[in-house]
Short mmCIF file of C-alpha atoms in Angstrom, two decimals:
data_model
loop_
_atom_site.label_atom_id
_atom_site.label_comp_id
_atom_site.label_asym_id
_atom_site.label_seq_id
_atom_site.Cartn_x
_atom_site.Cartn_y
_atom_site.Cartn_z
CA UNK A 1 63.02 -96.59 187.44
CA UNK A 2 65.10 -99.26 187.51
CA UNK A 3 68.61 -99.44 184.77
CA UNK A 4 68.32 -101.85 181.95
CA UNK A 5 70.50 -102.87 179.67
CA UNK A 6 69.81 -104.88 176.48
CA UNK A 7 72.04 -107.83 175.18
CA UNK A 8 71.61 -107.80 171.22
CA UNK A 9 73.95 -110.60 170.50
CA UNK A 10 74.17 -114.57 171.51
CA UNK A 11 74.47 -115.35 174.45
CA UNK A 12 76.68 -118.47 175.46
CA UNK A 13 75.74 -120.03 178.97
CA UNK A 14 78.26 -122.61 178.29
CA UNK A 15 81.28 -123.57 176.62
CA UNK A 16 78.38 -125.27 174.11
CA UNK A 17 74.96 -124.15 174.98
CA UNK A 18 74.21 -120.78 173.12
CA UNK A 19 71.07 -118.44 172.96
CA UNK A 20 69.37 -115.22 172.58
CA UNK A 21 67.59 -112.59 175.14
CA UNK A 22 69.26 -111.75 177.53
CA UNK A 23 68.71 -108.18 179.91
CA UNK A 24 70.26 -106.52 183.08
CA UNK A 25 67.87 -105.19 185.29
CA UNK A 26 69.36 -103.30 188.00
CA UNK A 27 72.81 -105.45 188.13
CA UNK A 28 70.98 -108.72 187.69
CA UNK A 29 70.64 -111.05 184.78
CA UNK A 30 67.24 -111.70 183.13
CA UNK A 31 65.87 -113.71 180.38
CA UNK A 32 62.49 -112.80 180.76
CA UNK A 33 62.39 -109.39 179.07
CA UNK A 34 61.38 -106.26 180.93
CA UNK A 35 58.26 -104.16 180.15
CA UNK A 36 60.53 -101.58 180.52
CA UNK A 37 62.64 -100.47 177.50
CA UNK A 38 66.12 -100.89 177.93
CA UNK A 39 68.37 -97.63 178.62
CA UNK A 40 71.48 -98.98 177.03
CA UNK A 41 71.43 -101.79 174.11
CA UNK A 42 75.10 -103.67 173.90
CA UNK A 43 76.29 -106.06 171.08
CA UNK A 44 78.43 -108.74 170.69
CA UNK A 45 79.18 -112.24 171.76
CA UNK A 46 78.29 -112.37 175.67
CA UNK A 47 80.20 -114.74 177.94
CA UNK A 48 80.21 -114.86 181.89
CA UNK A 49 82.96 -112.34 183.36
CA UNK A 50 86.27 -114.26 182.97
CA UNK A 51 87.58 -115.52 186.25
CA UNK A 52 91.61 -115.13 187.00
CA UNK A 53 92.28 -118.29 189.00
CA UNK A 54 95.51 -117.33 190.66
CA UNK A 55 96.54 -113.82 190.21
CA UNK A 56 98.15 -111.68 193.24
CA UNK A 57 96.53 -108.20 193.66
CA UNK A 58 98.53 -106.00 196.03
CA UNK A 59 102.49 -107.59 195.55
CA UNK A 60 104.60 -106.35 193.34
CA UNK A 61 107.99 -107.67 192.35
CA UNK A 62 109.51 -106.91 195.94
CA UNK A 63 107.04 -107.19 197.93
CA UNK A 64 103.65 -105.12 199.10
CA UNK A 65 102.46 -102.25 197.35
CA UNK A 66 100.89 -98.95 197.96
CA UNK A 67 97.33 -99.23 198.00
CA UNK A 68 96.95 -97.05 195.01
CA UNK A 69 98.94 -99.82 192.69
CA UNK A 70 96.88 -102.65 194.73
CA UNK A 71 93.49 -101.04 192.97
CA UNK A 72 94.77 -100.13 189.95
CA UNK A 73 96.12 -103.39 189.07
CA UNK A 74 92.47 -104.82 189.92
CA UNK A 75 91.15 -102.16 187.23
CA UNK A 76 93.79 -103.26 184.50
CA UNK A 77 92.29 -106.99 185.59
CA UNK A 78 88.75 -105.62 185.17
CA UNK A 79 89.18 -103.76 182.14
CA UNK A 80 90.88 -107.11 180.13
CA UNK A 81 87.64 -108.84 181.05
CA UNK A 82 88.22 -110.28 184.62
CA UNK A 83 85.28 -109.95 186.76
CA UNK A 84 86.04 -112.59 189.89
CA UNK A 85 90.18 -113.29 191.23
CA UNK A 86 91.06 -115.86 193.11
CA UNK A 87 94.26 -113.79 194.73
CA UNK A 88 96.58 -117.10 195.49
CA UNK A 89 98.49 -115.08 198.49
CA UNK A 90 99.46 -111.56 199.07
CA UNK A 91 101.33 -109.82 201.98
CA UNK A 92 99.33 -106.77 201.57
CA UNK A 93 95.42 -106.87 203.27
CA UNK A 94 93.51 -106.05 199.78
CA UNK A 95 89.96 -106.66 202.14
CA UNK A 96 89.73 -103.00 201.50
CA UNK A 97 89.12 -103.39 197.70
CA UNK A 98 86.27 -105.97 198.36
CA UNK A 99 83.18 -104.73 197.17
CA UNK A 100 84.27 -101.52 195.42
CA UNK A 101 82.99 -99.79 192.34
CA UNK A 102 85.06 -100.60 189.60
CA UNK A 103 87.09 -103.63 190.52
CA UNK A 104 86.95 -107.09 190.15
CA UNK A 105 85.42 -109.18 192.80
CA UNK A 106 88.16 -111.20 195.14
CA UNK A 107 88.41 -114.11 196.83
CA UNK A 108 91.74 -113.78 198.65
CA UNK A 109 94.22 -116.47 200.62
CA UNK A 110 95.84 -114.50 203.42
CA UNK A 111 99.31 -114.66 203.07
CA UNK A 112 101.46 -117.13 201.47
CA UNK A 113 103.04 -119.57 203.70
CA UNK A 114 106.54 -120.70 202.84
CA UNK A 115 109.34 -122.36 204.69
CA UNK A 116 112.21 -119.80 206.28
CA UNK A 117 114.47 -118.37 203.19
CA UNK A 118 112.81 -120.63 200.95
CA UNK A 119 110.67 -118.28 198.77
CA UNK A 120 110.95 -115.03 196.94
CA UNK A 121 111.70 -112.32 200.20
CA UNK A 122 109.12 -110.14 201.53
CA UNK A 123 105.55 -111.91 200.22
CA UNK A 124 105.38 -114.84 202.45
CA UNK A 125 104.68 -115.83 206.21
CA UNK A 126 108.17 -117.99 206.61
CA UNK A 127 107.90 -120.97 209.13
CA UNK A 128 109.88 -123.93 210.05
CA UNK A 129 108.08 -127.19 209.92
CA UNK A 130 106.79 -127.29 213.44
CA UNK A 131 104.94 -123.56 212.94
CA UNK A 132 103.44 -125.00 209.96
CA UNK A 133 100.55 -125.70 211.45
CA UNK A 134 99.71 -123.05 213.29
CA UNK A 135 100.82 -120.44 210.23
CA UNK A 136 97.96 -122.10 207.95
CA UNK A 137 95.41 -121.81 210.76
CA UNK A 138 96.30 -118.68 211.12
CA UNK A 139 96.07 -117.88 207.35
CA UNK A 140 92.69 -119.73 206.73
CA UNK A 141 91.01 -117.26 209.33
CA UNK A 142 92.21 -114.37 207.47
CA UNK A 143 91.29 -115.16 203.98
CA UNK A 144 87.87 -116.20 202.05
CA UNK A 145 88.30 -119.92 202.41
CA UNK A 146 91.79 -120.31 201.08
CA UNK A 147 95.43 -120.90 202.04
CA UNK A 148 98.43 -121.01 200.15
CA UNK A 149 101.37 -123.13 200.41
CA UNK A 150 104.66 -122.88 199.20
CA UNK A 151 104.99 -126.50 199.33
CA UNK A 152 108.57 -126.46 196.94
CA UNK A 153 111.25 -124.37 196.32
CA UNK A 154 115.52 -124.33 195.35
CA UNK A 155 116.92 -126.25 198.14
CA UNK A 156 120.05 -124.13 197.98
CA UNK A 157 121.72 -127.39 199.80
CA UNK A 158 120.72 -129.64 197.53
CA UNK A 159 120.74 -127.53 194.58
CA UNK A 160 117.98 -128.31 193.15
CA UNK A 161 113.94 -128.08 193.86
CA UNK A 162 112.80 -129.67 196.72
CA UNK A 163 109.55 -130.12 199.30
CA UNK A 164 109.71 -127.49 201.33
CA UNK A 165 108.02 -129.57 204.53
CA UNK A 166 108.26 -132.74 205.40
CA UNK A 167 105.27 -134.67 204.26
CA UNK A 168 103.31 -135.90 207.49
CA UNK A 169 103.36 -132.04 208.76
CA UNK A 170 101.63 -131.12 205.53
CA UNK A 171 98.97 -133.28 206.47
CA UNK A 172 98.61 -132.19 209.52
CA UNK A 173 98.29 -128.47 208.60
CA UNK A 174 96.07 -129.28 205.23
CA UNK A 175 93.90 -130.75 208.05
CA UNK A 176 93.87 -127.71 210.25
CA UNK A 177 92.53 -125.48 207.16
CA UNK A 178 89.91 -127.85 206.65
CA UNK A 179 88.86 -128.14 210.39
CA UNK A 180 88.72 -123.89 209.68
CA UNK A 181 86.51 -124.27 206.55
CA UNK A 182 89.42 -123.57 204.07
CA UNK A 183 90.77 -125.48 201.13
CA UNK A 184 94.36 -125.49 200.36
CA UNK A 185 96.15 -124.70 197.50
CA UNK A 186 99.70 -125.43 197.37
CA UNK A 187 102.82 -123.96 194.85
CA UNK A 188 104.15 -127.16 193.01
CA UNK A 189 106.90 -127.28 190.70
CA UNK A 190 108.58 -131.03 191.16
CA UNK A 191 107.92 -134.05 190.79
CA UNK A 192 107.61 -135.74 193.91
CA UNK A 193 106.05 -132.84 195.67
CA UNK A 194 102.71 -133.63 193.89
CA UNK A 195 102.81 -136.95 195.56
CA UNK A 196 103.19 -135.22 198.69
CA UNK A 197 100.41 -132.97 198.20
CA UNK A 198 98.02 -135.64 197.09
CA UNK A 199 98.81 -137.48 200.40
CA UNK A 200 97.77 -134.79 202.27
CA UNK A 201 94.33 -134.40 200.46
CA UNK A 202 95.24 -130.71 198.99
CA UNK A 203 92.43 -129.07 197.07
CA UNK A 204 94.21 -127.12 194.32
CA UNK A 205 97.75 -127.52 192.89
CA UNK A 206 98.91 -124.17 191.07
CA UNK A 207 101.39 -124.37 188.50
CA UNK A 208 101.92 -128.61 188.41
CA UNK A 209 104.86 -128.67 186.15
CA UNK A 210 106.27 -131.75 187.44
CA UNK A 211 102.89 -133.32 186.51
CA UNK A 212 103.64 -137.45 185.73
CA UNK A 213 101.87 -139.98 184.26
CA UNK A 214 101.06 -141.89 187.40
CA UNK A 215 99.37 -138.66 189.21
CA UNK A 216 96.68 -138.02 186.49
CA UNK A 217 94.23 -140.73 188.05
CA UNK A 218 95.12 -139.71 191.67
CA UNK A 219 93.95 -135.70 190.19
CA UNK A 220 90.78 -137.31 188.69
CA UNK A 221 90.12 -139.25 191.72
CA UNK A 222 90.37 -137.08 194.72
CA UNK A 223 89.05 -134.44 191.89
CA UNK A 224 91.83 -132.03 192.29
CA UNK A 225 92.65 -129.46 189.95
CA UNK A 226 95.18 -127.90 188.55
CA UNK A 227 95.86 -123.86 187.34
CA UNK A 228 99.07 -124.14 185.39
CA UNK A 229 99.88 -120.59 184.93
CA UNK A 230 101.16 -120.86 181.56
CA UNK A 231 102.38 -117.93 181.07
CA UNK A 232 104.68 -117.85 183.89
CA UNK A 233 106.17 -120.84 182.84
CA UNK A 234 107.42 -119.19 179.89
CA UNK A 235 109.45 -117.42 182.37
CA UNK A 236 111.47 -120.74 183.10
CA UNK A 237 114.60 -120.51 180.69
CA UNK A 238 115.23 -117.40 182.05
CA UNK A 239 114.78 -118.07 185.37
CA UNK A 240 117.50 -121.40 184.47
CA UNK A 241 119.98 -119.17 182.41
CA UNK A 242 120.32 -116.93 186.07
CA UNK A 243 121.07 -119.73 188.30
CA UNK A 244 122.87 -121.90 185.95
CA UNK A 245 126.71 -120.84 187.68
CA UNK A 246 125.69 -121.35 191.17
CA UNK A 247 123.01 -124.28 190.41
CA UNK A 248 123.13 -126.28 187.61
CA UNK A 249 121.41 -129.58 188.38
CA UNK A 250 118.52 -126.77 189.41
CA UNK A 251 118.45 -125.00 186.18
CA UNK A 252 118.65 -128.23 183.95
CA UNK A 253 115.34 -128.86 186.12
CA UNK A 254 113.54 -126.15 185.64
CA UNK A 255 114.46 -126.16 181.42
CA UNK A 256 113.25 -129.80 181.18
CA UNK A 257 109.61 -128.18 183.27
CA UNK A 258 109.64 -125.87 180.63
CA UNK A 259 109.84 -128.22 177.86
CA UNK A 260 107.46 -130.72 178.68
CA UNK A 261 104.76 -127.82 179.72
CA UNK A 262 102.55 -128.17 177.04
CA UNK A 263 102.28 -131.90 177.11
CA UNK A 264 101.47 -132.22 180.63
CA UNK A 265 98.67 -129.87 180.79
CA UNK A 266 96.81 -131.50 177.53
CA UNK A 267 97.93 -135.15 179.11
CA UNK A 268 96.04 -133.30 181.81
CA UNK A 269 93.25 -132.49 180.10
CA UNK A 270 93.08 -135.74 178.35
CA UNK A 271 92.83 -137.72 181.24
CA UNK A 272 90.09 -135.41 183.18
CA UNK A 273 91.78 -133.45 185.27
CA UNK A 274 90.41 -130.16 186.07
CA UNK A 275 92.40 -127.41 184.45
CA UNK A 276 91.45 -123.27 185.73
CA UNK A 277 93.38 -120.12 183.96
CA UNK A 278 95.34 -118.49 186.52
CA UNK A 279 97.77 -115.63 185.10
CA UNK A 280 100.27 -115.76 188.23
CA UNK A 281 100.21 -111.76 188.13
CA UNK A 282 101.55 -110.13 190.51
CA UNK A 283 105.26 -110.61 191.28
CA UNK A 284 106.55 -110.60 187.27
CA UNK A 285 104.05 -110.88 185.48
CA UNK A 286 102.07 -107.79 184.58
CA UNK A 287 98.16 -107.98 185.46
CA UNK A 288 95.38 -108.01 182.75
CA UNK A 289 96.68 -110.81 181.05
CA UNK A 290 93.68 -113.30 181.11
CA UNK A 291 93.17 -113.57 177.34
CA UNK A 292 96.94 -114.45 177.75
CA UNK A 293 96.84 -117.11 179.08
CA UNK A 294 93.48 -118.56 177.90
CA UNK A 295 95.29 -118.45 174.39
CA UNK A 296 98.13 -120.50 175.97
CA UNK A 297 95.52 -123.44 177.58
CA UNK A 298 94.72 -123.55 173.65
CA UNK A 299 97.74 -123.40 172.10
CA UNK A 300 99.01 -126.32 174.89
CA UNK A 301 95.84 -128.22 172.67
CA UNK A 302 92.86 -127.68 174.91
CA UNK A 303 89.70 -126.98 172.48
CA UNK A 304 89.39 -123.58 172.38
CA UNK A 305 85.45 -123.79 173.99
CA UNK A 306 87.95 -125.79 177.13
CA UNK A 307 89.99 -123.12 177.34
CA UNK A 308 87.56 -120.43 177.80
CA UNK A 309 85.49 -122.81 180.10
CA UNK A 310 88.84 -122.75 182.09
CA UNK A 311 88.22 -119.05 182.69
CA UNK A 312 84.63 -118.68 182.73
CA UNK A 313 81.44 -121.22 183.68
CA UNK A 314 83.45 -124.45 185.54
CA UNK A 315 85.84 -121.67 186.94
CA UNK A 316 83.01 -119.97 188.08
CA UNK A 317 81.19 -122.91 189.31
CA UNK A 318 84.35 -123.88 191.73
CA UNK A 319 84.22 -120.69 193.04
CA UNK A 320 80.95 -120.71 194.00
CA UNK A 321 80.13 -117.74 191.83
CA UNK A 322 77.13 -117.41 189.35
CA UNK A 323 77.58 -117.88 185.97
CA UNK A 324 75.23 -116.74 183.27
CA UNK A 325 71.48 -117.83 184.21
CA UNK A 326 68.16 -116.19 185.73
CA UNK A 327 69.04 -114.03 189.34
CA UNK A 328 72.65 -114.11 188.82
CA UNK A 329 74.63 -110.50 189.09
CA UNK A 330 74.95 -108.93 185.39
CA UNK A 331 79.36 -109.58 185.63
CA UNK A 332 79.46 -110.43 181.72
CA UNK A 333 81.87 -109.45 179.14
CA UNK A 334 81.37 -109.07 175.28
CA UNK A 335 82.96 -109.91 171.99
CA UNK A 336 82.31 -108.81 168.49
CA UNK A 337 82.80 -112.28 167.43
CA UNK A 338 82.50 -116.21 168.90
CA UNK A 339 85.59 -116.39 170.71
CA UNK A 340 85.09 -120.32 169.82
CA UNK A 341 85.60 -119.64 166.28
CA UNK A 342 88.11 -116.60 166.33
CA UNK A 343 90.50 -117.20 169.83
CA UNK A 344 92.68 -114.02 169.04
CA UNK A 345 89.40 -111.99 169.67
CA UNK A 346 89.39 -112.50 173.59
CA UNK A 347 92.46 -110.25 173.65
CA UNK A 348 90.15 -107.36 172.50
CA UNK A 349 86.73 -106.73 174.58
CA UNK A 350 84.14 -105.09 173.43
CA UNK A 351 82.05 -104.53 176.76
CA UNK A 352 82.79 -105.77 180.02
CA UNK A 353 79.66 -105.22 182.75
CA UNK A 354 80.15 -105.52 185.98
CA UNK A 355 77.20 -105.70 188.67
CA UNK A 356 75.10 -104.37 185.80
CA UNK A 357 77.53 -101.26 185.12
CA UNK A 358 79.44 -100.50 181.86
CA UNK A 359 82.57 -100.25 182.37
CA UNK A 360 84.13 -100.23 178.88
#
């Protein structure tokens, strides 16, 4: 007999569209319900599983992990209601994890690629400009259609943040991943690296802090979006007050980032940029922090049915992964009340399901 489970409560299929009946029948979604009574019965508001848009499973603050930490920070993921992670570069080979009872699924990036003894030591594969090319070609084979760049970083010469390649070679290798069947997603702090990036026809920007004005219609155009990581931003005065001896025109950098954080990512929104939550977890910040930073897109002023459409049914969409509708694997997670109405109560799952198994 197959295993059914019962959805009492609304179900939202979009950030807008709400309604009621909804089963699992043997890990996939139905509305049709089954002649067959349902084993389990499970209240609450249901939503698609939330998606972590750029989180790093397997790296820890120095580097790889052990396997054993690699899978249980995909079960703290899991557990705070993410169900699909985009893992934006790791060192360690996580391909081991795909498919498993019990973790999220993941769509991983190889390796990060970064310019030589310009990036945080041990995650990335470190190049100069002329093995760019060949490092993201590399890197698209190896993971699930993405690559990610380091494309800025201090410039301990210059003392301050700077592109880490010169522009015309980051064209050439954005073009190699997309000859491979990858898209690109590139690190951006600065300024002018965006304009770099947006030369080159990159597919994803992750953090954008140095978002201006004149790159919002460039975004919309080329329909790029954006994953701001809010909650690693936070991590920016701190970050300043350590390298404010050594590098002060770099720290006053990073502080005015910081402050103007908030203002680019609604200008963001406001203009039509695509915006995905991404918790940057991983390195320093500690995984299962979704709601986190979902709380953060709102709090920045995204509506708060935005901000969960940041994590759930567009972010699922651009991932090519089903959201809530007929066929679609049961990954869904519950809430006792419309996380619309009441934000704080995404923090706090009821139920997540994944592949049509309770997990909590």
């Amino acid at each position: 007999m197959p295993e059914v489970i019962g959805f009492t409560g609304a179900v939202l299929t979009g950030p807008h569209r709400e309604q009621q009946g909804l089963w699992s029948v043997d890990g996939t979604l139905t509305f049709t319900r089954p002649q067959q009574e349902p084993d389990v019965l499970l209240d609450g508001w249901v939503l698609p599983g939330f998606v972590d848009a750029h989180c790093h499973i397997g790296l820890g603050p120095g580097g790889p992990v052990d396997p054993a930490v690699a899978e249980e920070q995909a079960r703290t993921d899991l557990a705070a209601g993410t169900l699909l992670v985009r893992d934006a570069g790791s060192p360690a080979d996580t391909r081991w994890l795909q498919g498993r009872s019990g973790v999220p699924v993941i769509i991983r990036a190889g390796r990060h690629v970064a310019r030589t003894r310009r990036y945080l030591r041990g995650f990335a594969d470190e190049v100069e400009p002329d093995g760019l090319v060949e490092a993201i070609r590399k890197q698209a084979r190896a993971g699930d259609g993405w690559v990610k760049l380091v494309a800025d970083w201090i410039d301990r010469g210059a003392g301050d943040l700077a592109p880490s390649f010169p522009a015309a070679v980051v064209r050439d290798a954005v073009q190699a991943a997309h000859d491979e069947g990858a898209r690109v997603t590139a690190h951006c702090f600065a300024e002018e690296t965006l304009d770099d990036m947006l030369d080159a026809g990159i597919d994803c920007v992750e953090h954008a802090t140095g978002l201006l004005p004149r790159h919002l219609a460039r975004f919309v155009e080329q329909q790029v979006p954006i994953v701001p990581t809010l909650i690693n931003i936070a991590t920016f005065p701190d970050i300043a007050a350590r390298a404010e001896l050594k590098f002060p025109r770099y720290a006053a950098h990073m502080r005015s980032l910081w402050q103007r954080r908030a203002e680019r990512v609604l200008e963001a929104y406001e203009a039509g940029v695509r915006i995905y939550a991404g918790t940057d977890a991983g390195s320093v910040i500690r995984h299962g922090r979704i709601a986190h930073e979902i709380l953060a897109l709102h709090a920045a002023g995204l509506p708060m049915p935005a901000a969960l459409d940041a994590a759930a049914w567009s972010a699922r969409t651009w991932l090519g992964a089903a959201g809530i509708r007929e066929g679609a694997p049961a990954d869904v997670v519950l809430f006792r009340d419309d996380p619309r109405m009441v934000p704080g109560v995404v923090k706090e799952p009821e139920h997540v399901v994944l592949r049509g198994r309770v997990i909590g």
